[in-house]
């Protein structure tokens, strides 16, 4: 097993690495051979949306594709500073490029740029997606990590609907779902739009079944 | 925020997404700091493939650097002269950080701020969707 990054003094406003985060780590451990040969020593542009503590990006940086260009986004400013700290602490030897951006999804990223997109979204079904607080000191930042509106899919659909303009020609997106998101239906809809979709890994976590789907052209 | 990242970001306003003038942003009042990082010539060459060169030249000019050639150079990490140029580019793209500053969209005029190296692309409610 590849080493898991250390998360130091996690801010209580930031999502604590959980089963879903660890499933993503295992997903990339499983994909390592494929990804290395697919990008053949070139430097892919990897963007993690909703990076939270930064654990997933730090893991990919250390273990999967070290000479890459990494960007992370999150709406939560506490997540952005935490992610930078996590990378600083775990990846001091990293010699690629890394920046953390406060941003919703990939709205401020140049189109057609992203080779690998990773997203562990707010996937819990809820009445609404919470509004972004207007103060850094608000105590509701963590709600944004969890609540995903109808079917827990509102935020994820926003990203999927723009995927075609976001990804580069060879681009691949890895997105995490829980069973209540109805991933098989999502898969069908995306396939009808011309995407290839594979289930990379799935696992029972408590009373939740989590899976990671891979979208590519 | 690394100088390199300026090549990957544009205005987040929906109506600007398809406009050519929303990339690159215009950089003003920027405070730069240098941070040393290991030089890997091959990585630089791969990175250059991803770069929109004219945008890079434009942003360099915003930040007071007029020295870049107008055409993207073809560089070979085996050639000694090329390695010198790669080293310069490493210096500019990877080691130069924008600590604080403003980024302005040439299409809609919206101003984004960089604070403590972190650019903020969240939009006020009236500019969302
Ligand atoms: C389930 S957490 C995942 C955190 C981390 N990636 C992990 O796996 O441990 C979801 C993250 O997405 C962020 N988020 C929610 N809505 C977002 C949006 N529209 N754009 C970017 N990030 C968002 C939250 O702030 C939170 O950090
Ligand atoms: Zn604009």
XYZ file of C-alpha atoms and ligand atoms in Angstrom:
374
model
C 0.000 0.000 0.000
C 1.196 3.489 -0.851
C 1.703 5.911 2.050
C -1.218 8.185 3.010
C -0.444 11.904 3.418
C -0.456 13.354 6.950
C -3.061 15.994 7.649
C -1.854 18.297 10.438
C -4.097 20.290 12.796
C -7.192 20.078 10.620
C -9.295 23.254 10.767
C -12.823 22.407 12.021
C -14.232 24.229 8.969
C -12.606 21.739 6.588
C -13.857 18.283 5.579
C -11.964 15.602 7.470
C -10.609 12.809 5.220
C -13.170 10.012 5.368
C -14.163 6.770 3.611
C -14.852 8.659 0.381
C -11.432 10.335 0.424
C -9.731 6.980 1.058
C -11.698 5.333 -1.751
C -10.244 7.951 -4.100
C -6.725 7.129 -2.887
C -7.365 3.441 -3.569
C -8.842 4.309 -6.963
C -5.629 6.084 -7.987
C -3.463 3.331 -6.565
C -5.415 0.974 -8.824
C -5.102 3.298 -11.853
C -1.375 4.003 -11.469
C -0.153 1.759 -14.297
C -2.791 2.924 -16.719
C -2.223 6.616 -15.963
C 1.554 6.384 -16.227
C 1.395 4.756 -19.631
C -1.507 6.914 -20.860
C 0.425 10.122 -20.215
C 3.858 8.631 -21.058
C 6.116 10.759 -18.880
C 4.501 13.951 -20.213
C 3.226 16.373 -17.600
C -0.559 16.185 -17.421
C -2.589 19.041 -15.960
C -4.437 17.621 -12.973
C -7.198 19.541 -11.281
C -8.924 18.516 -8.092
C -12.263 20.217 -7.545
C -13.411 20.595 -3.926
C -10.007 19.668 -2.546
C -10.891 20.062 1.165
C -7.815 19.052 3.189
C -5.885 18.377 -0.046
C -5.281 14.736 0.869
C -6.141 13.369 -2.573
C -3.975 15.816 -4.507
C -1.079 15.325 -2.100
C -1.380 11.543 -2.571
C -1.359 11.752 -6.377
C 1.615 14.124 -6.188
C 3.627 11.784 -3.969
C 2.701 8.445 -5.439
C 1.036 8.531 -8.847
C 2.132 11.309 -11.221
C 4.836 13.362 -9.485
C 5.948 15.465 -12.455
C 2.639 17.088 -13.223
C 0.919 20.423 -13.043
C -1.569 20.440 -10.177
C -4.370 22.887 -9.557
C -6.925 22.553 -6.779
C -10.145 24.481 -6.264
C -12.578 24.892 -3.405
C -15.202 27.484 -2.527
C -14.141 27.236 1.123
C -11.181 29.547 1.898
C -10.227 27.405 4.913
C -9.919 24.403 2.600
C -7.599 26.333 0.279
C -5.186 27.288 3.059
C -5.358 23.765 4.506
C -4.676 22.208 1.115
C -1.603 24.419 0.665
C -0.339 23.372 4.095
C -0.927 19.689 3.365
C 1.106 19.917 0.156
C 3.837 21.938 1.861
C 4.094 19.396 4.662
C 3.913 16.177 2.600
C 5.419 17.205 -0.722
C 8.428 19.373 0.067
C 10.430 17.440 -2.557
C 7.800 17.987 -5.253
C 9.324 19.509 -8.367
C 6.251 19.992 -10.554
C 3.840 22.868 -10.259
C 1.023 23.430 -7.792
C -1.491 26.169 -7.015
C -4.700 26.305 -4.970
C -7.519 28.516 -6.220
C -10.606 29.741 -4.402
C -13.193 29.022 -7.073
C -16.453 27.236 -7.743
C -15.848 24.037 -9.752
C -13.536 24.983 -12.655
C -15.342 28.189 -13.652
C -12.141 30.272 -13.821
C -9.979 27.648 -15.518
C -9.043 27.990 -19.205
C -11.270 25.763 -21.354
C -10.024 22.482 -22.825
C -7.044 22.411 -20.499
C -7.638 19.682 -17.932
C -6.124 16.217 -18.515
C -7.243 14.646 -15.236
C -10.144 15.966 -13.183
C -10.852 14.595 -9.697
C -13.992 15.404 -7.691
C -15.324 14.123 -4.394
C -18.434 16.315 -4.419
C -20.990 17.282 -1.800
C -23.181 14.259 -2.544
C -25.642 13.984 0.332
C -29.249 14.466 -0.864
C -30.758 17.604 0.668
C -33.470 20.131 0.007
C -31.006 22.719 -1.270
C -27.359 23.348 -1.959
C -26.278 25.778 0.792
C -25.353 29.322 -0.195
C -21.710 30.308 0.001
C -21.310 32.241 3.293
C -20.246 35.852 2.832
C -17.840 35.808 5.759
C -14.766 33.700 6.312
C -15.760 33.462 9.976
C -19.147 31.896 9.254
C -19.620 28.473 10.898
C -21.512 26.935 7.955
C -18.597 26.234 5.575
C -18.702 22.541 6.333
C -22.315 22.272 5.077
C -20.963 22.940 1.587
C -18.817 19.823 1.834
C -21.821 17.572 2.345
C -25.128 18.850 1.010
C -25.699 18.279 -2.697
C -29.356 19.269 -3.216
C -31.811 17.030 -5.064
C -30.484 13.422 -5.242
C -27.225 14.916 -3.944
C -26.485 15.598 -7.608
C -26.965 19.338 -8.137
C -23.306 20.321 -7.846
C -22.078 17.203 -9.658
C -24.436 17.811 -12.604
C -23.192 21.365 -12.885
C -19.706 19.950 -13.370
C -20.782 17.102 -15.677
C -22.764 19.441 -17.937
C -19.593 21.471 -18.553
C -17.221 18.516 -18.765
C -16.914 18.664 -22.529
C -15.533 22.220 -22.477
C -13.400 21.600 -19.378
C -11.416 18.526 -20.393
C -8.616 18.350 -22.930
C -8.999 15.947 -25.841
C -7.394 13.102 -23.869
C -8.964 14.256 -20.613
C -10.381 11.914 -17.975
C -12.653 12.736 -15.019
C -12.794 10.647 -11.824
C -15.922 11.436 -9.824
C -17.204 9.892 -6.604
C -20.874 8.918 -6.114
C -22.976 7.399 -3.360
C -25.817 4.997 -4.200
C -28.471 7.653 -3.562
C -26.977 9.698 -6.435
C -28.163 6.878 -8.762
C -24.806 6.537 -10.501
C -26.120 3.997 -13.024
C -28.635 6.534 -14.302
C -25.920 9.163 -14.470
C -23.778 6.721 -16.413
C -26.586 6.114 -18.943
C -27.241 9.816 -19.472
C -23.536 10.557 -19.947
C -23.158 7.618 -22.342
C -26.083 8.940 -24.382
C -24.076 12.178 -24.698
C -21.163 10.242 -26.150
C -18.988 9.716 -23.065
C -17.351 6.426 -22.179
C -18.010 5.607 -18.525
C -16.384 2.915 -16.330
C -16.919 2.093 -12.682
C -13.338 2.014 -11.366
C -13.992 0.935 -7.790
C -16.895 0.667 -5.369
C -17.179 -0.140 -1.682
C -19.664 -0.380 1.146
C -18.944 2.263 3.773
C -21.241 1.942 6.767
C -24.780 2.098 5.335
C -23.525 3.925 2.249
C -22.280 2.378 -1.015
C -19.649 4.573 -2.625
C -18.325 4.241 -6.162
C -15.972 6.129 -8.445
C -16.835 6.569 -12.088
C -14.380 7.465 -14.785
C -15.584 9.593 -17.727
C -13.599 9.914 -20.960
C -14.200 10.327 -24.678
C 0.270 32.017 -7.104
C 2.847 30.966 -9.622
C 3.406 33.005 -12.755
C 2.713 29.813 -14.712
C -0.826 29.651 -13.339
C -1.715 32.934 -15.083
C -1.674 30.840 -18.261
C -4.371 28.512 -16.941
C -6.972 30.925 -15.545
C -9.579 33.200 -17.092
C -12.661 35.197 -16.123
C -15.217 33.028 -14.281
C -18.281 34.976 -15.458
C -20.481 32.740 -17.652
C -20.995 35.388 -20.317
C -17.220 35.753 -20.696
C -16.460 32.051 -21.185
C -16.626 32.190 -24.952
C -15.021 35.613 -25.317
C -11.397 35.684 -26.480
C -10.703 38.722 -24.334
C -11.447 36.931 -21.029
C -8.029 35.212 -21.291
C -5.465 36.103 -20.177
C -6.566 38.417 -17.396
C -4.820 41.743 -17.006
C -2.454 41.939 -14.025
C -2.121 45.143 -11.985
C -0.467 46.233 -8.758
C 1.195 42.870 -8.316
C 3.669 42.150 -5.564
C 6.107 39.454 -6.716
C 8.298 37.138 -4.660
C 10.871 34.579 -5.771
C 10.767 31.054 -4.335
C 13.490 28.637 -5.324
C 12.441 25.296 -6.702
C 14.422 22.460 -8.244
C 15.120 22.961 -11.979
C 14.018 20.070 -14.189
C 14.695 20.886 -17.856
C 12.527 18.033 -19.237
C 9.575 19.088 -17.105
C 9.898 22.627 -18.455
C 9.848 21.347 -22.025
C 6.650 19.374 -21.353
C 5.141 22.355 -19.652
C 5.881 24.577 -22.633
C 3.651 22.352 -24.756
C 0.688 23.337 -22.589
C 1.437 27.031 -22.725
C -0.398 29.636 -24.721
C 2.672 31.681 -25.601
C 1.068 34.968 -26.629
C -0.869 35.048 -23.330
C 2.385 34.443 -21.489
C 4.080 37.329 -23.289
C 1.145 39.600 -22.506
C 1.124 38.804 -18.777
C 4.917 39.128 -18.569
C 4.519 42.617 -20.026
C 1.829 43.481 -17.440
C 4.373 42.530 -14.798
C 7.169 44.606 -16.333
C 9.077 41.936 -18.266
C 9.508 42.738 -21.987
C 12.208 40.170 -22.666
C 10.243 37.213 -24.013
C 10.471 36.397 -27.729
C 7.187 36.801 -29.643
C 7.243 33.186 -30.867
C 7.290 30.144 -28.590
C 10.874 28.791 -28.698
C 11.569 25.158 -29.624
C 13.899 23.949 -26.927
C 15.875 20.773 -26.484
C 16.978 19.899 -22.930
C 20.106 18.196 -24.340
C 21.472 21.397 -25.924
C 23.522 23.586 -23.614
C 22.274 26.907 -25.006
C 18.696 25.749 -24.755
C 19.182 24.738 -21.146
C 20.137 28.333 -20.353
C 16.876 29.566 -21.856
C 14.950 26.854 -20.004
C 16.590 27.988 -16.779
C 15.351 31.547 -17.432
C 11.866 30.261 -18.127
C 11.985 28.159 -14.945
C 12.919 31.299 -13.100
C 9.972 33.210 -14.528
C 7.249 30.559 -14.669
C 7.911 28.372 -11.665
C 9.931 30.478 -9.243
C 8.120 33.791 -9.630
C 5.078 34.049 -7.388
C 2.400 36.704 -7.280
C 1.871 37.282 -3.585
C -0.772 39.993 -3.846
C -2.383 41.766 -6.760
C -5.347 42.346 -9.028
C -6.516 40.469 -12.102
C -8.937 42.221 -14.413
C -11.112 40.747 -17.155
C -10.605 42.547 -20.458
C -14.145 41.624 -21.472
C -16.377 42.529 -18.494
C -13.974 44.517 -16.327
C -14.518 42.355 -13.228
C -11.605 42.566 -10.767
C -10.304 39.442 -9.035
C -7.885 39.668 -6.133
C -4.838 37.630 -5.205
C -4.159 37.679 -1.473
C -1.367 35.759 0.241
C -0.737 33.937 -2.998
C -4.368 32.756 -3.287
C -6.478 34.034 -6.183
C -10.195 34.386 -5.462
C -12.571 33.595 -8.329
C -15.797 33.511 -6.324
C -18.320 35.848 -7.926
C -20.803 38.140 -6.218
C -24.377 36.757 -6.524
C -25.401 39.094 -9.378
C -22.626 37.696 -11.593
C -23.325 34.008 -10.899
C -24.825 31.863 -13.722
C -16.891 15.710 0.323
S -15.776 17.074 0.472
C -14.284 16.375 -0.230
C -12.994 16.945 0.312
C -11.716 16.251 -0.156
N -11.551 16.321 -1.592
C -11.686 14.809 0.302
O -11.866 13.923 -0.560
O -11.483 14.564 1.492
C -16.380 18.219 -0.771
C -15.564 19.496 -0.954
O -16.111 20.243 -2.067
C -16.149 21.615 -1.751
N -17.181 22.246 -2.612
C -18.528 22.259 -2.455
N -19.119 22.893 -3.489
C -18.120 23.289 -4.334
C -18.077 24.002 -5.565
N -19.180 24.442 -6.179
N -16.866 24.231 -6.125
C -15.734 23.810 -5.528
N -15.718 23.134 -4.370
C -16.879 22.876 -3.770
C -16.431 21.653 -0.252
O -16.037 22.880 0.313
C -15.593 20.446 0.227
O -14.280 20.841 0.524
Zn -15.267 38.736 -17.609
